[in-house]
Coordinates of C-alpha atoms in Angstrom, one line a residue:
X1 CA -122.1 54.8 0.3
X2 CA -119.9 52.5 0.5
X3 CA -117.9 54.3 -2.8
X4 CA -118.1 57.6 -0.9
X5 CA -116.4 56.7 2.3
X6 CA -113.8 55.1 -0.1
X7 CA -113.3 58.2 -1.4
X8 CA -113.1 60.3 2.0
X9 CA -110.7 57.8 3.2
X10 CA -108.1 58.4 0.3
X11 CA -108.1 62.1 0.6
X12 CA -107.4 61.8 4.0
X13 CA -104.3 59.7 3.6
X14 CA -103.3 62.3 1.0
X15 CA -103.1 65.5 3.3
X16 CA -101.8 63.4 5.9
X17 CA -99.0 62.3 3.7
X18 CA -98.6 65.8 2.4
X19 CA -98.4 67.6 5.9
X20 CA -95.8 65.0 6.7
X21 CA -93.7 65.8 3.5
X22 CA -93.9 70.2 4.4
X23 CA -92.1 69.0 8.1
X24 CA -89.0 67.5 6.4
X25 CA -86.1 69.9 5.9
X26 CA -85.2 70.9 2.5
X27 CA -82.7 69.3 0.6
X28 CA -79.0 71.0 0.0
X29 CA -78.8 73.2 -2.9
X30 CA -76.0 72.6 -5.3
X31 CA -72.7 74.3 -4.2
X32 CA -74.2 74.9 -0.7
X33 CA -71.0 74.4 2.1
X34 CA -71.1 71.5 4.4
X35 CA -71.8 71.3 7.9
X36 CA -68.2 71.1 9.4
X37 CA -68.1 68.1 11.1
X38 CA -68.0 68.2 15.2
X39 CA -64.4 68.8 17.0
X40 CA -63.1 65.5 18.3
X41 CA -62.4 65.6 22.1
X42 CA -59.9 62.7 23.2
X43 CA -59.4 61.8 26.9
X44 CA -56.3 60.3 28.7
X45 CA -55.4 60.2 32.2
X46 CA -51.6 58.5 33.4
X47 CA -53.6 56.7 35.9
X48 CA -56.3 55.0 34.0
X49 CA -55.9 51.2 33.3
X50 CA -54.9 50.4 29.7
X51 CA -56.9 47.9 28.6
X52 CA -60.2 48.8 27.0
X53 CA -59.1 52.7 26.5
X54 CA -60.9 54.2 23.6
X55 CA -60.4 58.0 24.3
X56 CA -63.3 58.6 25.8
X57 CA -64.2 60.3 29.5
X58 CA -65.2 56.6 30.8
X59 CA -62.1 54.6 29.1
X60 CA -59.6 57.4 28.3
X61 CA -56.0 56.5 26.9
X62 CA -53.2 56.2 29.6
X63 CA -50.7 57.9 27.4
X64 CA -50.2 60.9 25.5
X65 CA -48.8 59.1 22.6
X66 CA -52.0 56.4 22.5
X67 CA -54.0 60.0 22.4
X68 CA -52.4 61.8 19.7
X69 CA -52.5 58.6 18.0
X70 CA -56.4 58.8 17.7
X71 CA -57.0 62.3 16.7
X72 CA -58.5 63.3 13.6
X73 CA -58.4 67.3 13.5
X74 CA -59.7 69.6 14.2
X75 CA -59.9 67.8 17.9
X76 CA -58.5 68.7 21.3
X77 CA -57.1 66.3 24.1
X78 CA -57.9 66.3 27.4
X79 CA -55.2 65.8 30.5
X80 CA -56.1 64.3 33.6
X81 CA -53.6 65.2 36.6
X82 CA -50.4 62.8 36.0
X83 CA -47.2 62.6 34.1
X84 CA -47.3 62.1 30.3
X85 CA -44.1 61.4 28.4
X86 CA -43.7 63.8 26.3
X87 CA -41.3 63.1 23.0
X88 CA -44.2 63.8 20.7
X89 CA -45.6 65.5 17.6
X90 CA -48.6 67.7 18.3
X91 CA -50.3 68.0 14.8
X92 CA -52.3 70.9 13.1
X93 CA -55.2 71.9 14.5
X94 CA -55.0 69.8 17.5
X95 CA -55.2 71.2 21.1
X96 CA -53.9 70.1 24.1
X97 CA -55.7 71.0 27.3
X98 CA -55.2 70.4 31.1
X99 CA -54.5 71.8 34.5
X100 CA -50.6 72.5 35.9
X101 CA -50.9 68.8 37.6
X102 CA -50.9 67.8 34.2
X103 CA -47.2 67.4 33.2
X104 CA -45.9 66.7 29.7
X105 CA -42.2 65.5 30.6
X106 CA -38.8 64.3 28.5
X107 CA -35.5 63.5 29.2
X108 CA -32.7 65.7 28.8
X109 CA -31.3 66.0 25.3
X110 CA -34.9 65.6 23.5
X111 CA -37.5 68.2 22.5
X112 CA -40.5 67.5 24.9
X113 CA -43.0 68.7 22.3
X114 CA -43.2 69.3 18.6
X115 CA -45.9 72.0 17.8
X116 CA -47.1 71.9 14.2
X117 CA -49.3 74.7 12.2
X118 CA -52.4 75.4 13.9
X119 CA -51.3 73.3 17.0
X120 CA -51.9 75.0 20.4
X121 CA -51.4 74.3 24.3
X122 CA -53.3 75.2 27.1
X123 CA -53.0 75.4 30.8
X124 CA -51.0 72.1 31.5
X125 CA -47.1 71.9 32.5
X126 CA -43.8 71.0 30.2
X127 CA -41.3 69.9 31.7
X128 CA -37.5 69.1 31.2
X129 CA -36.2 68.2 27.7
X130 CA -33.0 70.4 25.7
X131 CA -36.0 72.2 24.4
X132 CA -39.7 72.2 25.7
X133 CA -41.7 73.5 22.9
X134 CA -40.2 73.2 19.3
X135 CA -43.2 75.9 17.4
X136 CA -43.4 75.7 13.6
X137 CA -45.8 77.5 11.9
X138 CA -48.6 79.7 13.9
X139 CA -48.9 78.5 17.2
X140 CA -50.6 79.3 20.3
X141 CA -49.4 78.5 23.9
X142 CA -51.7 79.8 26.6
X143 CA -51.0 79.3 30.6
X144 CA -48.8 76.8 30.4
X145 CA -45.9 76.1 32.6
X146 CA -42.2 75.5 31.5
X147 CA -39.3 74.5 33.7
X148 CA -36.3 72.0 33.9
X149 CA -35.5 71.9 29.9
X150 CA -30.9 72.6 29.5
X151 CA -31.5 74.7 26.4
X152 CA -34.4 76.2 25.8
X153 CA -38.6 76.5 26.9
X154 CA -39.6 77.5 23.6
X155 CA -37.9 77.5 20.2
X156 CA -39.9 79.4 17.3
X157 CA -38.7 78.1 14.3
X158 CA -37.5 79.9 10.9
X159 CA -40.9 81.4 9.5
X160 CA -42.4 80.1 13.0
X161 CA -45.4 82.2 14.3
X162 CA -45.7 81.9 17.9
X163 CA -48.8 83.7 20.2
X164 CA -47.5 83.2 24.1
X165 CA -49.9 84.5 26.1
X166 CA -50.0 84.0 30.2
X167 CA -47.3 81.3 30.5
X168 CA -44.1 80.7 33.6
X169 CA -41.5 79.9 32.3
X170 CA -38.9 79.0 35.0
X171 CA -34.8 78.6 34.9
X172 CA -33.9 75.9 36.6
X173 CA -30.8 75.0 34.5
X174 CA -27.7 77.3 34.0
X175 CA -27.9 79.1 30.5
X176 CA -31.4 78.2 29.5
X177 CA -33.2 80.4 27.3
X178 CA -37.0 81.2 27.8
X179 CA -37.8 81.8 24.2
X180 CA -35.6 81.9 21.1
X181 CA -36.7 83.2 17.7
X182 CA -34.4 81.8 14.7
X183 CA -33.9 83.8 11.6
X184 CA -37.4 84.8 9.9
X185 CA -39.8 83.9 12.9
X186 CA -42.1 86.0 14.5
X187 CA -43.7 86.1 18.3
X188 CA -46.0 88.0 20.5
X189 CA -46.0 87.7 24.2
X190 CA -48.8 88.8 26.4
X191 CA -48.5 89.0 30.2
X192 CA -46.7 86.0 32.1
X193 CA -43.2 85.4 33.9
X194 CA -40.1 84.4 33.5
X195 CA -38.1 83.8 36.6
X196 CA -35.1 81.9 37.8
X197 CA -31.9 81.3 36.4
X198 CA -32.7 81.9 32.5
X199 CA -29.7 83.1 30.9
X200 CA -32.0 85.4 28.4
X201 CA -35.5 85.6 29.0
X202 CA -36.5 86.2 25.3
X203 CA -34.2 86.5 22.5
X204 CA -35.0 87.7 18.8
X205 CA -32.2 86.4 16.6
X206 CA -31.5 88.2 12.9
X207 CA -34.3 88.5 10.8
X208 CA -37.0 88.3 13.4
X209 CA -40.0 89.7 14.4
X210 CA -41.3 90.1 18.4
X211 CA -44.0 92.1 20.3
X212 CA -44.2 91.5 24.4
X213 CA -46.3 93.2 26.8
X214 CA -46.8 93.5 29.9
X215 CA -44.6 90.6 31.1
X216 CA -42.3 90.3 33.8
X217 CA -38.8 89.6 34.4
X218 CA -37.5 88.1 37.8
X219 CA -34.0 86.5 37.9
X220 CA -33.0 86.2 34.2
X221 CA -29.2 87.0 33.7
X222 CA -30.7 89.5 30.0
X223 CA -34.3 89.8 30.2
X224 CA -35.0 90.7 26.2
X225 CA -31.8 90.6 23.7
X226 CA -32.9 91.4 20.0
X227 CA -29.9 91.5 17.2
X228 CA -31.0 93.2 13.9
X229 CA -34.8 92.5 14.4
X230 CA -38.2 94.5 15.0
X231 CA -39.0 95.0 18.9
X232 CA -42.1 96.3 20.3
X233 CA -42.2 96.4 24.4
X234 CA -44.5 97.7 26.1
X235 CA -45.1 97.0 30.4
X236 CA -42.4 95.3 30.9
X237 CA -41.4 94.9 35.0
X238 CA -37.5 93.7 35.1
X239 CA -35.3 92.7 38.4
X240 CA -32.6 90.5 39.5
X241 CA -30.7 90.2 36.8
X242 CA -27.0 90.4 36.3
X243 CA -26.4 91.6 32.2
X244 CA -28.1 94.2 31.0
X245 CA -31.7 93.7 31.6
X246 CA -32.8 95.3 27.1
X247 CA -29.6 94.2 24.9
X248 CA -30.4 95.3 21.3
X249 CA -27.8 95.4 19.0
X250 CA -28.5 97.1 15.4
X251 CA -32.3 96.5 15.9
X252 CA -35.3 99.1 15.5
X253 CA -37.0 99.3 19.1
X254 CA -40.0 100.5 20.5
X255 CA -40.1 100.7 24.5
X256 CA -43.1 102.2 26.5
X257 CA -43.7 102.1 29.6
X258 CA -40.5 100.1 31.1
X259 CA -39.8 99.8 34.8
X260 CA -36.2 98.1 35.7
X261 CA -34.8 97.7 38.7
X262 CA -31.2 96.5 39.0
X263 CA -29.2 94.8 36.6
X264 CA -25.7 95.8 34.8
X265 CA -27.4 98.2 32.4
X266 CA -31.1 99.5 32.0
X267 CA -31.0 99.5 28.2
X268 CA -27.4 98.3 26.3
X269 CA -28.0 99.0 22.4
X270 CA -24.9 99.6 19.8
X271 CA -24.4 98.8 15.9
X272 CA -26.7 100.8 14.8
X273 CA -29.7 100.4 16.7
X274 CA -32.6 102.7 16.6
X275 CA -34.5 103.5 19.6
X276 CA -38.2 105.0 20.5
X277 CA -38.2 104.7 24.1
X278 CA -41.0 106.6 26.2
X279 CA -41.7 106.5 29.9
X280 CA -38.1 104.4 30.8
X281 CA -37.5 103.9 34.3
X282 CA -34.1 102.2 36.0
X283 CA -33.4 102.5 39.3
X284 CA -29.7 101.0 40.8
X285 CA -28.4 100.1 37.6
X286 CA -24.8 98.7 38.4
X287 CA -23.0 100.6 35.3
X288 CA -25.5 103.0 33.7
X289 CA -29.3 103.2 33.1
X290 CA -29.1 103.8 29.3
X291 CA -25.7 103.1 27.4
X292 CA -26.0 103.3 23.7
X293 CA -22.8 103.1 21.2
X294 CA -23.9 104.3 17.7
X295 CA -27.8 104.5 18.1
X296 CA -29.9 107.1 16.8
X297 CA -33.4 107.5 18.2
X298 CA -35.2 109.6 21.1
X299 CA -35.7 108.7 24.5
X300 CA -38.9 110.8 26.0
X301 CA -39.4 110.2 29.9
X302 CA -36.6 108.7 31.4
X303 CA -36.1 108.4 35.2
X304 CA -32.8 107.1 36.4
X305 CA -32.4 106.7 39.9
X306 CA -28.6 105.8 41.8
X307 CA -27.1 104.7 38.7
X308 CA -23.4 103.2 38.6
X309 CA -19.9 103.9 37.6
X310 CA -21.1 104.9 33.8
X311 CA -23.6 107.5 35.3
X312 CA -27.5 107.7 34.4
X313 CA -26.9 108.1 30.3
X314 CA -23.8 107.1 28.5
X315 CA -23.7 107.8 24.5
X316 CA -20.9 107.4 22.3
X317 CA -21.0 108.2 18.7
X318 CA -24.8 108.5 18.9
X319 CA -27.5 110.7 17.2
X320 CA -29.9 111.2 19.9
X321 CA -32.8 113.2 21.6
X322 CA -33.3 113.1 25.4
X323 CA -36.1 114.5 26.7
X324 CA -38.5 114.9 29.9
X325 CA -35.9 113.3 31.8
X326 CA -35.1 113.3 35.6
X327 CA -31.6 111.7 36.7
X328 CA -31.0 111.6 40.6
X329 CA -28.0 110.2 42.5
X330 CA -25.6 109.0 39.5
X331 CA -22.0 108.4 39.9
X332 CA -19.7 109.7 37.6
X333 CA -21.8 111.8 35.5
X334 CA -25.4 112.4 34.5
X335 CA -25.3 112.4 31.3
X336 CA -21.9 111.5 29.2
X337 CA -21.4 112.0 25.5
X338 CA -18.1 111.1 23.6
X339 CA -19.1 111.2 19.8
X340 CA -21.5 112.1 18.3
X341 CA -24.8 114.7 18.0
X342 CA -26.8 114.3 21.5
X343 CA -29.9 117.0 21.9
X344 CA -31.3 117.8 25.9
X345 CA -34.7 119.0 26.0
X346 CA -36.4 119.6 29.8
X347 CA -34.4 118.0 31.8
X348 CA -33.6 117.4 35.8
X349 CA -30.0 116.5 37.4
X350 CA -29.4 116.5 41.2
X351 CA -27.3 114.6 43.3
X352 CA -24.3 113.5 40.8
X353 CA -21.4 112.1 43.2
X354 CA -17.9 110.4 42.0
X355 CA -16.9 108.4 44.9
X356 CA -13.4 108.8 43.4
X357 CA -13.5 112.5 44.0
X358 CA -12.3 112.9 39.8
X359 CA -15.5 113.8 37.8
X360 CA -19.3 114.0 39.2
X361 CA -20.0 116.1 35.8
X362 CA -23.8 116.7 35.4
X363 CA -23.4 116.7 31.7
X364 CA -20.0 115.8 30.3
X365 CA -19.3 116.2 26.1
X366 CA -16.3 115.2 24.5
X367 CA -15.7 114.9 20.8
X368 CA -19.0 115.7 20.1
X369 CA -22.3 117.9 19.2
X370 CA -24.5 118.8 21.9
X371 CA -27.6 121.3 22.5
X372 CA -29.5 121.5 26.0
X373 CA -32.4 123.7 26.8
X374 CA -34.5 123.6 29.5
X375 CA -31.9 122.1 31.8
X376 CA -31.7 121.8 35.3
X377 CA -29.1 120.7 37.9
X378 CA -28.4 120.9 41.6
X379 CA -25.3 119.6 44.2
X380 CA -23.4 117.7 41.4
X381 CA -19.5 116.6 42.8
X382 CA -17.8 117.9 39.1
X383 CA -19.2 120.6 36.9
X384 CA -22.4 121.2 35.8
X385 CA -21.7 121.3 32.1
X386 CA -18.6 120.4 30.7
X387 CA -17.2 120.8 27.1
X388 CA -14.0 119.2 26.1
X389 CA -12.0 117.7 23.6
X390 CA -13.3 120.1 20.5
X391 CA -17.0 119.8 21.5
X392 CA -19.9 121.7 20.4
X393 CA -21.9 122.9 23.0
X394 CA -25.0 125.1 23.0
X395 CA -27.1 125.5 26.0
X396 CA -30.1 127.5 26.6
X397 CA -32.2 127.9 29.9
X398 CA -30.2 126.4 32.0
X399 CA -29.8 126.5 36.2
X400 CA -27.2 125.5 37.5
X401 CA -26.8 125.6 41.4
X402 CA -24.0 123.7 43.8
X403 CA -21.0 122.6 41.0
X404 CA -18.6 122.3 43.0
X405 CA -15.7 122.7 39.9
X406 CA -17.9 125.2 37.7
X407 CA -21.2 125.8 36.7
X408 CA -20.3 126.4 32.3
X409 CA -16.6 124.7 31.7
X410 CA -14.7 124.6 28.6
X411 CA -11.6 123.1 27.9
X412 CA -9.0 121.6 25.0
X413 CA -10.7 123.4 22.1
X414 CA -14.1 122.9 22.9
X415 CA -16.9 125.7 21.9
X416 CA -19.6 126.3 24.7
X417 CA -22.2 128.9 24.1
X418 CA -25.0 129.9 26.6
X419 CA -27.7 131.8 26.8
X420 CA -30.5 132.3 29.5
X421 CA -28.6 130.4 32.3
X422 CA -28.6 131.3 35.9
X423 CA -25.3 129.8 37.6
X424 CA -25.6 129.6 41.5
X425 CA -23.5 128.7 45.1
X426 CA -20.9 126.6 42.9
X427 CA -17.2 125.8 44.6
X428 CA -15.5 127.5 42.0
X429 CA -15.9 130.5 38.9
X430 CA -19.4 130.3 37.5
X431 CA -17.2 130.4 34.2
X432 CA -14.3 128.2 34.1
X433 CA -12.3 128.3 30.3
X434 CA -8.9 126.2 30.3
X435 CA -6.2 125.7 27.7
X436 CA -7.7 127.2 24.0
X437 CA -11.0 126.3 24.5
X438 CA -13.9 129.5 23.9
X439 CA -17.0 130.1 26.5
X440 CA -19.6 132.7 24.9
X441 CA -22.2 133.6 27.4
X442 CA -25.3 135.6 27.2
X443 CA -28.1 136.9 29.3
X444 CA -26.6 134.8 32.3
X445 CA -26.7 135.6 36.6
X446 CA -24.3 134.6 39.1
X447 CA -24.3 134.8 42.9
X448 CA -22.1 132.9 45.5
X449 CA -20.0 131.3 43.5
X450 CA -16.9 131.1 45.2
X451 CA -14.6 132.1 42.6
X452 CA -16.8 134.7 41.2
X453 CA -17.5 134.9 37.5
X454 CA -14.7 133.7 35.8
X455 CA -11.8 131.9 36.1
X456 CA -10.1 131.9 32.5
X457 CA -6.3 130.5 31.3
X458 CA -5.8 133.8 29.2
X459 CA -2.0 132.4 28.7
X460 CA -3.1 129.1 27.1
X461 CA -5.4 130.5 24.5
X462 CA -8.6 130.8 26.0
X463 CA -11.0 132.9 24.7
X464 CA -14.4 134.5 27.0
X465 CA -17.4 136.8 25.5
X466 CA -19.6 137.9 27.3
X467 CA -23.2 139.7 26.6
X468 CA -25.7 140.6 29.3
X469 CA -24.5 139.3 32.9
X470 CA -26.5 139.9 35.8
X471 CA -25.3 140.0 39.4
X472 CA -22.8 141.1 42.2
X473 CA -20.3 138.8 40.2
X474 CA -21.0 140.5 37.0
X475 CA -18.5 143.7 37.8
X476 CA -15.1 141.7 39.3
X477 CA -14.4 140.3 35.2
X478 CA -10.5 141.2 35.0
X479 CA -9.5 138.1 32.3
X480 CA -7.4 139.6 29.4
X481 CA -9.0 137.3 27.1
X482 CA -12.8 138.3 27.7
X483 CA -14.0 140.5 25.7
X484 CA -17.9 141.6 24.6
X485 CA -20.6 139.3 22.9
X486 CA -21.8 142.2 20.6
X487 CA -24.5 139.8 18.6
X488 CA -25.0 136.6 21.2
X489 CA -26.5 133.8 18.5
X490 CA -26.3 130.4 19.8
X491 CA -23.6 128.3 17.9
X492 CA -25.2 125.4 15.5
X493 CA -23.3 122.3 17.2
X494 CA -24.0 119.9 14.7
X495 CA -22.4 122.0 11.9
X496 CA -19.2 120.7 10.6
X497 CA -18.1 125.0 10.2
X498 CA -18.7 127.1 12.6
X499 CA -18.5 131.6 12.4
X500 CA -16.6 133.0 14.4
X501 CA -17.9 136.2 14.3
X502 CA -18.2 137.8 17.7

């Protein structure tokens, strides 16, 4: 018996011991990754006594410094409200986390933070320093606050790779710059505002790469300025700025959805700049809403309301499309071409004044190559379209109603062809032709114009043709030089020859 219970007693013990061993978890296989190991969180808090600080929530450092000291990454430290001097190095992988109240601070000729690869910043305040944020490598900077730095709030760094997303940044020194990107760097901004005295609220230097969206722009002298770089905007809200609020000079632009208000210029681009602007609106610019030297691009869905002294558009030497556009109460002109090969598709003008009582011209060409269709214009101070100086012009359903010096002029060898245009109630000739210049018109009607049809220098060369006119106008034509438009064909104005067949 006593053998027996021996024997029960072992086996016993050996499912015990066996159960116990099928709980325990099994070991690694070979080659299997690692657990990573858990993110470090370090605590500080300016007003905590020093001694005995080990990072933690109960005894955190009392100084940035003593914080970034003790990271291992990856690991994020924790602000309390206070005043941390700033002055430091943020490493890889490390974020820094904390309410406005926290404020990371320098003095003025130092760089309050250096951002390494992988470092980030969230929700606290940087203040003062030449330069708030020094960003190289891919980093990410999200609600935070800058204000008070003499240079610059952010500086991406060549090959820098900065993600902005939701910050104010704040001018409170003459000339700062919110963000700079040098020579090979790269940013997108997302939402957020820049505000106060910035001289430029985000500038793309040569070489570099930059998408914002949906930001806005209150106070800064340029709002975006991008030289020979990539830009993508799209949402942007601009005032109160004295420069142009878009400077882009020999850079490839994409603009959506743009609302300006103010400022010298809407959109200044030159040297070679190519634009693809949709849905553009600038209202009271002080010089023009769009002025482009040597661009080439389209601009689809402009509005351009009581522009300046340059008028709504001003292009010179440009290749351009303008479409879906309405321009109200310019000065000067509504749109003015010198140079150049400029199309106008659907189009509004009304209301272009010249407090100067000189021009007022709703679309003025000199020296260049320009074809409208779909145009209208009402009450504009000058003439409704005006070809000088050897331009091209070919319109094409056009109405033209209240010029007071013409509806169709031509002047000093220009070549204006129109067909399908209605001409109404202007102060002078529907038709005015001066000096050598040639007017060929088609399928066009007149009525109340005040000096009828055509007014034509016949002694200085000028030369009228005229196809289907309709209207009480159409039968008082005594010019010498007019004669018939036997095949009307719309001139090519961006030909270098033109026929001149009749």
């Amino acid at each position: 018996m006593r053998l027996l219970s021996a024997i029960a007693a072992a086996s016993l013990l050996a499912s015990c011991a066996l159960g116990r061993a099928s709980d325990r978890p099994a070991p690694a296989q070979p080659g299997a990754p690692a657990e990573p190991p858990p993110e470090q969180v370090v605590f500080a808090d300016s007003s905590a006594p020093a001694a005995g600080a080990d990072g933690t929530q109960a005894h955190p450092f009392r100084t940035l410094a003593s914080a970034l000291a003790a990271v291992r990454p990856p690991a994020t430290v924790r602000l309390a409200v206070g005043l941390y001097l700033g002055e430091a190095v943020v490493p890889g992988d490390v974020r820094i986390e904390g309410e406005r109240t926290a404020v990371i601070y320098a003095g003025g000729t130092g760089t309050t933070l250096r951002l390494e690869d992988g470092a980030s910043l969230h929700g606290l305040t940087v203040q003062g320093g030449a330069v708030g944020a020094e960003v190289k490598g891919a980093v990410r900077i999200e609600e935070v606050a800058f204000s008070g730095q003499r240079q610059r709030a952010i500086a991406v760094s060549d090959h820098g790779a900065l993600a902005l997303i939701d910050a104010d940044i704040e001018g409170t020194v003459s000339e700062t710059r919110g963000v700079v990107l040098e020579e090979g760097a790269r940013a997108e901004v997302t939402g957020g505002r820049f505000h106060g005295g910035l001289r430029i609220g985000v500038e793309a230097k040569a070489g570099t790469s930059l998408r914002v969206d949906h930001a806005v722009f209150d106070g800064p002298v340029v709002a975006l300025k991008a030289d020979r770089s990539d830009l993508a905007a799209t949402g942007l809200r601009i005032s109160g700025g004295r420069g142009p609020a878009i400077s882009l000079s020999g850079t490839r632009a994409s603009l959506r959805d743009i609302v300006i208000h103010g400022h010298e210029y809407g959109l200044l681009a030159n040297a070679g700049a190519v634009l693809d602007v949709r849905d553009f609106t600038t209202v009271r610019a002080e010089r023009a809403g769009i002025g482009g030297v040597e661009v080439r691009g389209e601009i689809d869905g402009l509005v351009a309301l009581d522009s300046g002294n340059f008028g709504a558009v001003q292009l010179i030497s440009s290749t351009a499309t303008v479409r879906r556009f309405i321009i109200a109460r310019a000065q000067n002109a509504g749109i003015s071409v010198n140079g150049g090969d400029v199309t106008l598709i659907d189009g509004s003008i009304v209301d272009v004044s010249d407090p100067a009582d000189a021009e007022g011209d709703g679309v003025s060409v000199r020296h260049a190559g320009l074809r409208g269709t779909a145009l209208t214009e009402a009450r504009v101070s000058g003439t409704g379209v005006l070809a000088a100086e050897a331009s091209r012009v070919a319109v094409a359903e056009a109405a033209i109603a209240s010029a007071r010096y013409g509806g169709l002029h031509a002047e000093t060898r220009a070549r204006l062809d129109a067909v399908s245009a209605i001409v109404r109630g202007g102060g002078n000739a529907a038709l005015v032709v001066l000096h050598d210049a040639r007017l060929r018109a088609d399928a066009l009607e007149t009525a109340q114009n005040a000096q009828g049809l055509l007014w034509a220098e016949c002694g200085a060369g000028a030369e009228v043709w005229l196809g289907r006119v309709r209207g009480a106008e159409a039968h008082a034509v005594h010019a010498a030089c007019a004669g018939r438009w036997l095949r009307p064909a719309l001139l090519d104005p961006f030909a270098t020859e033109q026929p001149d067949e009749e």
